[in-house]
Tab-separated table of N, CA and C in Angstrom:
chain	number	residue	atom	x	y	z
A	1	MET	N	0.999	-1.105	-0.278
A	1	MET	CA	-0.235	-0.009	0.008
A	1	MET	C	0.852	1.277	-0.024
A	2	GLU	N	0.212	2.799	-0.568
A	2	GLU	CA	1.039	3.417	-0.762
A	2	GLU	C	0.323	4.633	0.122
A	3	PRO	N	1.068	5.725	0.692
A	3	PRO	CA	0.347	6.562	1.023
A	3	PRO	C	-0.655	7.426	0.353
A	4	VAL	N	-2.065	7.842	0.735
A	4	VAL	CA	-2.914	8.597	0.231
A	4	VAL	C	-2.153	9.456	-0.981
A	5	LYS	N	-2.770	9.871	-2.089
A	5	LYS	CA	-2.554	10.871	-2.858
A	5	LYS	C	-3.634	11.234	-3.432
A	6	ILE	N	-5.197	11.813	-2.913
A	6	ILE	CA	-5.671	12.294	-2.619
A	6	ILE	C	-6.525	12.411	-4.131
A	7	ASP	N	-6.177	13.220	-5.155
A	7	ASP	CA	-6.422	12.909	-6.655
A	7	ASP	C	-6.418	11.368	-7.488
A	8	ASP	N	-5.605	10.908	-6.770
A	8	ASP	CA	-5.643	9.239	-7.210
A	8	ASP	C	-6.043	8.566	-7.497
A	9	VAL	N	-6.768	8.874	-5.253
A	9	VAL	CA	-7.439	7.615	-4.507
A	9	VAL	C	-8.851	8.215	-4.781
A	10	GLN	N	-9.343	9.301	-5.015
A	10	GLN	CA	-11.032	10.043	-5.850
A	10	GLN	C	-10.832	9.304	-7.465
A	11	GLN	N	-9.988	9.234	-8.209
A	11	GLN	CA	-10.136	9.120	-9.095
A	11	GLN	C	-10.616	7.239	-9.242
A	12	LEU	N	-9.469	6.102	-8.568
A	12	LEU	CA	-10.192	5.728	-8.227
A	12	LEU	C	-11.477	4.937	-7.579
A	13	ILE	N	-12.179	6.073	-7.121
A	13	ILE	CA	-13.239	5.600	-5.969
A	13	ILE	C	-14.518	6.048	-7.100
A	14	ASN	N	-14.082	6.829	-8.386
A	14	ASN	CA	-15.015	7.767	-9.733
A	14	ASN	C	-15.486	6.206	-10.333
A	15	ARG	N	-14.085	5.609	-10.601
A	15	ARG	CA	-14.178	4.135	-11.179
A	15	ARG	C	-15.519	3.451	-10.626
A	16	PHE	N	-15.734	2.896	-9.913
A	16	PHE	CA	-16.950	2.425	-9.034
A	16	PHE	C	-18.104	2.748	-8.809
A	17	ALA	N	-18.360	3.999	-9.478
A	17	ALA	CA	-19.705	4.956	-8.616
A	17	ALA	C	-20.784	4.342	-10.229
A	18	ASN	N	-21.953	4.061	-9.423
A	18	ASN	CA	-23.221	3.494	-10.600
A	18	ASN	C	-22.934	2.753	-10.840
A	19	LYS	N	-22.169	1.427	-10.322
A	19	LYS	CA	-21.743	0.088	-10.289
A	19	LYS	C	-22.293	-0.728	-9.355
A	20	GLU	N	-22.709	-1.450	-9.357
A	20	GLU	CA	-22.931	-2.612	-8.168
A	20	GLU	C	-22.021	-3.669	-7.744
A	21	VAL	N	-21.822	-3.049	-6.986
A	21	VAL	CA	-19.994	-2.979	-6.247
A	21	VAL	C	-20.113	-3.923	-4.593
A	22	TYR	N	-19.287	-4.642	-4.237
A	22	TYR	CA	-18.917	-5.317	-2.678
A	22	TYR	C	-18.299	-4.440	-1.857
A	23	ILE	N	-18.720	-4.419	-0.807
A	23	ILE	CA	-17.883	-3.441	0.475
A	23	ILE	C	-17.389	-3.847	1.592
A	24	HIS	N	-16.278	-4.310	1.899
A	24	HIS	CA	-15.496	-4.435	2.822
A	24	HIS	C	-15.426	-3.228	3.946
A	25	LEU	N	-16.296	-3.141	5.074
A	25	LEU	CA	-15.791	-2.584	5.796
A	25	LEU	C	-15.139	-2.693	7.115
A	26	GLU	N	-14.386	-1.690	8.157
A	26	GLU	CA	-14.022	-2.735	8.889
A	26	GLU	C	-13.265	-1.731	10.526
A	27	THR	N	-13.501	-1.382	11.136
A	27	THR	CA	-13.214	-0.527	12.438
A	27	THR	C	-12.023	-1.770	13.571
A	28	THR	N	-10.880	-1.300	14.236
A	28	THR	CA	-10.720	-1.600	15.375
A	28	THR	C	-10.009	-0.815	16.316
A	29	ASN	N	-9.982	-0.571	17.203
A	29	ASN	CA	-9.251	0.277	18.133
A	29	ASN	C	-8.185	-0.722	19.293
A	30	GLY	N	-8.340	-2.083	18.440
A	30	GLY	CA	-6.868	-3.365	19.039
A	30	GLY	C	-7.788	-4.181	20.106
A	31	SER	N	-8.069	-5.232	18.780
A	31	SER	CA	-9.077	-6.668	19.209
A	31	SER	C	-8.528	-7.202	20.442
A	32	TYR	N	-7.075	-7.007	20.606
A	32	TYR	CA	-6.787	-7.656	21.617
A	32	TYR	C	-5.518	-7.215	22.905
A	33	ALA	N	-6.423	-5.210	22.649
A	33	ALA	CA	-5.786	-5.251	23.948
A	33	ALA	C	-6.439	-5.224	25.284
A	34	SER	N	-7.148	-5.223	25.789
A	34	SER	CA	-7.754	-5.697	26.327
A	34	SER	C	-7.144	-6.459	27.175
A	35	HIS	N	-6.557	-7.630	26.792
A	35	HIS	CA	-5.427	-9.067	27.002
A	35	HIS	C	-4.398	-8.055	27.870
A	36	PHE	N	-3.860	-6.937	27.328
A	36	PHE	CA	-2.885	-6.302	28.014
A	36	PHE	C	-3.413	-5.242	29.102
A	37	ASP	N	-4.492	-5.198	29.019
A	37	ASP	CA	-4.924	-4.366	29.845
A	37	ASP	C	-6.692	-4.028	30.170
A	38	GLU	N	-6.926	-4.590	31.296
A	38	GLU	CA	-8.446	-5.381	31.237
A	38	GLU	C	-9.519	-3.781	31.491
A	39	LYS	N	-8.671	-2.602	31.850
A	39	LYS	CA	-9.791	-1.786	31.880
A	39	LYS	C	-10.260	-1.008	30.302
A	40	PHE	N	-8.720	-1.363	29.719
A	40	PHE	CA	-9.169	-1.075	27.780
A	40	PHE	C	-10.715	-1.538	27.313
A	41	PHE	N	-10.971	-0.279	26.815
A	41	PHE	CA	-12.412	-0.513	25.948
A	41	PHE	C	-12.214	-0.758	25.171
A	42	ASN	N	-12.520	-2.013	24.771
A	42	ASN	CA	-12.840	-2.592	22.809
A	42	ASN	C	-13.650	-1.668	22.371
A	43	ALA	N	-13.713	-1.588	21.214
A	43	ALA	CA	-14.764	-1.355	20.323
A	43	ALA	C	-14.528	-1.424	18.880
A	44	GLY	N	-15.177	-2.045	18.365
A	44	GLY	CA	-14.985	-2.109	15.919
A	44	GLY	C	-16.211	-2.676	15.413
A	45	ALA	N	-15.930	-2.161	14.655
A	45	ALA	CA	-17.335	-2.616	13.331
A	45	ALA	C	-16.783	-3.508	12.395
A	46	PHE	N	-17.365	-4.189	11.806
A	46	PHE	CA	-16.538	-5.408	9.943
A	46	PHE	C	-18.439	-5.346	10.126
A	47	ILE	N	-17.972	-5.066	8.563
A	47	ILE	CA	-19.279	-5.324	7.572
A	47	ILE	C	-18.223	-5.895	6.157
A	48	ARG	N	-19.246	-7.141	5.501
A	48	ARG	CA	-17.995	-7.837	4.289
A	48	ARG	C	-19.305	-8.156	3.415
A	49	ASN	N	-19.009	-7.905	2.373
A	49	ASN	CA	-19.779	-8.166	0.617
A	49	ASN	C	-21.278	-7.679	1.074
A	50	ALA	N	-20.858	-6.587	1.434
A	50	ALA	CA	-22.682	-5.959	1.461
A	50	ALA	C	-22.521	-5.452	0.331
A	51	LYS	N	-23.586	-5.490	-0.645
A	51	LYS	CA	-23.772	-5.660	-1.699
A	51	LYS	C	-24.548	-3.651	-2.559
A	52	VAL	N	-23.943	-3.201	-3.302
A	52	VAL	CA	-24.055	-1.347	-2.611
A	52	VAL	C	-24.122	-0.622	-4.014
A	53	GLU	N	-24.721	0.481	-4.252
A	53	GLU	CA	-24.148	0.938	-5.771
A	53	GLU	C	-24.707	2.283	-5.079
A	54	TYR	N	-22.847	3.140	-5.305
A	54	TYR	CA	-22.872	4.445	-4.585
A	54	TYR	C	-23.003	5.452	-5.872
A	55	GLU	N	-23.594	6.293	-5.799
A	55	GLU	CA	-24.057	7.393	-6.616
A	55	GLU	C	-22.553	8.557	-7.151
A	56	LEU	N	-22.197	8.602	-5.704
A	56	LEU	CA	-21.281	9.370	-5.392
A	56	LEU	C	-20.113	8.881	-5.181
A	57	GLY	N	-18.427	9.502	-4.716
A	57	GLY	CA	-17.820	9.005	-3.262
A	57	GLY	C	-16.888	10.060	-3.887
A	58	LYS	N	-16.413	10.185	-2.518
A	58	LYS	CA	-15.514	11.251	-2.042
A	58	LYS	C	-14.416	11.193	-1.232
A	59	ILE	N	-13.589	11.402	-0.855
A	59	ILE	CA	-12.179	11.819	-0.643
A	59	ILE	C	-11.763	12.704	-0.093
A	60	ILE	N	-11.809	13.483	1.844
A	60	ILE	CA	-11.447	14.609	1.730
A	60	ILE	C	-10.512	14.721	2.626
A	61	GLY	N	-9.922	16.061	3.406
A	61	GLY	CA	-8.884	16.099	3.786
A	61	GLY	C	-7.718	15.294	3.955
A	62	ASP	N	-6.676	16.396	4.259
A	62	ASP	CA	-5.523	15.809	4.439
A	62	ASP	C	-5.471	14.046	5.352
A	63	PRO	N	-4.597	13.366	4.872
A	63	PRO	CA	-4.837	12.358	5.576
A	63	PRO	C	-4.272	12.472	7.016
A	64	PRO	N	-5.220	12.202	7.736
A	64	PRO	CA	-5.554	10.553	7.450
A	64	PRO	C	-6.956	11.551	7.424
A	65	SER	N	-7.361	10.435	6.043
A	65	SER	CA	-8.503	11.349	5.476
A	65	SER	C	-10.375	10.519	5.516
A	66	ARG	N	-10.509	11.057	4.841
A	66	ARG	CA	-12.448	10.616	4.896
A	66	ARG	C	-12.914	10.208	3.771
A	67	VAL	N	-13.036	9.145	3.516
A	67	VAL	CA	-13.900	8.336	2.606
A	67	VAL	C	-15.646	7.959	2.433
A	68	GLY	N	-16.562	9.273	2.060
A	68	GLY	CA	-17.855	8.685	1.602
A	68	GLY	C	-18.254	8.359	0.917
A	69	LEU	N	-19.288	7.230	0.889
A	69	LEU	CA	-20.231	6.492	-0.468
A	69	LEU	C	-21.192	7.104	-0.196
A	70	LYS	N	-21.938	7.743	-1.007
A	70	LYS	CA	-23.247	8.474	-1.201
A	70	LYS	C	-23.982	7.229	-1.416
A	71	LEU	N	-25.013	6.297	-1.082
A	71	LEU	CA	-26.337	5.140	-1.935
A	71	LEU	C	-27.157	5.870	-1.693
A	72	GLY	N	-27.359	6.695	-2.602
A	72	GLY	CA	-28.587	7.763	-3.670
A	72	GLY	C	-29.448	8.104	-1.675
A	73	ASN	N	-30.570	8.197	-1.888
A	73	ASN	CA	-31.794	8.514	-0.863
A	73	ASN	C	-31.378	7.218	-0.257
A	74	LEU	N	-30.346	6.171	0.389
A	74	LEU	CA	-30.673	5.698	1.377
A	74	LEU	C	-29.473	5.762	2.025
A	75	GLY	N	-28.615	6.632	2.483
A	75	GLY	CA	-27.231	6.803	3.704
A	75	GLY	C	-26.518	7.249	2.956
A	76	TRP	N	-25.278	6.619	3.890
A	76	TRP	CA	-24.220	6.722	3.163
A	76	TRP	C	-23.043	5.840	4.068
A	77	ILE	N	-22.210	5.481	3.731
A	77	ILE	CA	-21.091	4.441	4.344
A	77	ILE	C	-20.070	5.492	4.309
A	78	TYR	N	-18.993	5.712	5.798
A	78	TYR	CA	-18.700	6.719	5.844
A	78	TYR	C	-16.861	6.209	6.444
A	79	ALA	N	-16.202	6.534	6.137
A	79	ALA	CA	-14.941	5.892	7.012
A	79	ALA	C	-13.745	7.227	7.198
A	80	GLN	N	-13.085	7.127	8.628
A	80	GLN	CA	-12.133	8.058	8.872
A	80	GLN	C	-10.887	7.549	9.132
A	81	GLY	N	-10.712	7.927	8.864
A	81	GLY	CA	-8.881	7.546	8.921
A	81	GLY	C	-7.893	7.129	8.391
A	82	ILE	N	-8.064	7.006	6.963
A	82	ILE	CA	-7.571	6.833	6.112
A	82	ILE	C	-6.334	7.309	5.521
A	83	THR	N	-5.551	5.977	5.355
A	83	THR	CA	-4.480	6.494	5.384
A	83	THR	C	-3.100	6.132	4.191
A	84	HIS	N	-3.659	5.107	3.992
A	84	HIS	CA	-3.068	4.568	2.415
A	84	HIS	C	-3.965	3.552	1.776
A	85	TYR	N	-3.438	3.170	0.459
A	85	TYR	CA	-4.773	2.596	-0.432
A	85	TYR	C	-3.681	2.033	-1.587
A	86	GLU	N	-4.238	1.249	-2.128
A	86	GLU	CA	-3.785	0.412	-3.206
A	86	GLU	C	-4.708	0.009	-4.347
A	87	LEU	N	-4.747	-0.065	-5.263
A	87	LEU	CA	-5.157	-1.119	-6.882
A	87	LEU	C	-5.267	-2.204	-6.655
A	88	ASP	N	-5.735	-3.611	-6.099
A	88	ASP	CA	-4.616	-4.974	-5.779
A	88	ASP	C	-4.827	-5.486	-7.741
A	89	ASP	N	-3.703	-6.875	-7.521
A	89	ASP	CA	-4.250	-7.527	-8.672
A	89	ASP	C	-5.101	-7.580	-9.046
A	90	LYS	N	-6.608	-7.695	-8.659
A	90	LYS	CA	-8.374	-8.010	-8.776
A	90	LYS	C	-8.315	-7.118	-9.113
A	91	GLY	N	-8.105	-5.887	-9.552
A	91	GLY	CA	-9.024	-4.576	-9.723
A	91	GLY	C	-9.828	-3.728	-8.711
A	92	ARG	N	-9.306	-4.289	-7.152
A	92	ARG	CA	-10.161	-4.402	-6.217
A	92	ARG	C	-9.260	-2.723	-5.650
A	93	LEU	N	-10.200	-1.668	-4.684
A	93	LEU	CA	-9.725	-0.775	-4.050
A	93	LEU	C	-9.541	-0.980	-2.983
A	94	LEU	N	-8.775	-0.946	-2.255
A	94	LEU	CA	-8.240	-1.259	-0.819
A	94	LEU	C	-7.247	-0.183	-0.185
A	95	MET	N	-8.872	0.454	0.744
A	95	MET	CA	-8.002	1.510	1.988
A	95	MET	C	-8.142	1.050	3.428
A	96	ALA	N	-6.838	1.884	3.713
A	96	ALA	CA	-7.153	1.228	4.770
A	96	ALA	C	-6.149	2.631	5.887
A	97	GLY	N	-6.673	2.686	6.759
A	97	GLY	CA	-6.232	3.982	7.954
A	97	GLY	C	-4.518	2.972	8.880
A	98	HIS	N	-3.569	3.351	8.935
A	98	HIS	CA	-2.966	2.822	10.065
A	98	HIS	C	-2.279	3.758	11.137
A	99	ASP	N	-2.856	3.251	12.647
A	99	ASP	CA	-2.332	4.292	13.771
A	99	ASP	C	-0.890	4.659	13.513
A	100	HIS	N	-0.220	5.377	14.652
A	100	HIS	CA	1.006	5.595	14.580
A	100	HIS	C	2.202	4.561	15.189
A	101	GLN	N	1.337	3.900	15.383
A	101	GLN	CA	2.091	2.535	15.291
A	101	GLN	C	2.131	1.679	14.625
A	102	GLY	N	1.189	1.950	13.534
A	102	GLY	CA	1.678	1.253	12.175
A	102	GLY	C	0.563	0.072	11.650
A	103	LYS	N	-0.353	0.193	13.107
A	103	LYS	CA	-1.527	-0.670	13.411
A	103	LYS	C	-2.815	-0.310	12.656
A	104	LEU	N	-3.800	-0.893	11.841
A	104	LEU	CA	-4.642	-0.810	11.517
A	104	LEU	C	-5.912	-0.592	12.334
A	105	ALA	N	-6.148	0.676	12.073
A	105	ALA	CA	-7.691	1.171	12.634
A	105	ALA	C	-8.906	1.122	11.616
A	106	VAL	N	-8.570	0.850	10.401
A	106	VAL	CA	-9.847	0.764	9.503
A	106	VAL	C	-9.980	0.771	8.153
A	107	SER	N	-10.705	0.247	7.215
A	107	SER	CA	-10.487	-0.778	6.217
A	107	SER	C	-11.416	-1.068	5.180
A	108	LEU	N	-11.866	0.135	4.385
A	108	LEU	CA	-12.833	-0.080	3.168
A	108	LEU	C	-12.076	-0.153	2.508
A	109	GLN	N	-13.152	-1.001	1.469
A	109	GLN	CA	-12.600	-2.009	0.554
A	109	GLN	C	-13.439	-2.064	-0.483
A	110	ILE	N	-13.289	-1.703	-1.778
A	110	ILE	CA	-14.276	-1.749	-2.988
A	110	ILE	C	-13.857	-2.394	-4.043
A	111	SER	N	-14.790	-4.047	-4.471
A	111	SER	CA	-14.714	-4.401	-4.681
A	111	SER	C	-15.968	-4.910	-6.410
A	112	GLU	N	-15.948	-4.886	-7.436
A	112	GLU	CA	-16.503	-6.316	-7.865
A	112	GLU	C	-17.350	-6.887	-8.131
A	113	THR	N	-16.439	-7.986	-7.394
A	113	THR	CA	-16.406	-9.361	-6.908
A	113	THR	C	-16.966	-9.048	-5.578
A	114	PRO	N	-17.349	-10.179	-5.246
A	114	PRO	CA	-16.995	-10.659	-3.807
A	114	PRO	C	-16.034	-10.749	-3.033
A	115	PHE	N	-15.828	-10.396	-1.495
A	115	PHE	CA	-14.163	-10.530	-1.195
A	115	PHE	C	-14.625	-12.436	-0.627
A	116	GLU	N	-13.655	-12.987	-0.691
A	116	GLU	CA	-13.358	-14.212	-0.485
A	116	GLU	C	-13.175	-14.413	1.295
């Protein structure tokens, strides 16, 4: 993965607009952190292979950036903290946010085929 370049990521997000796509969205603040500190509050979210069609996608802000996908009149998919991205060899847009220690904090992925 490489550091976010707003214009490059925006072009990739635009590629998937107005198509049926599969979304993977995941957040975590350290799923195993409570093993080291039982007072640590662990929270996260996970959705995989949600089939959607977004009419508008936008990345804004200097990294860490925010990505929003507008689902017509149905609402938004939103990820904050995106720092890195890549278009992989399967044509999937993979975006991730890593904390200051390099650990994954958020992931938003877009694909025209289901994730395995």
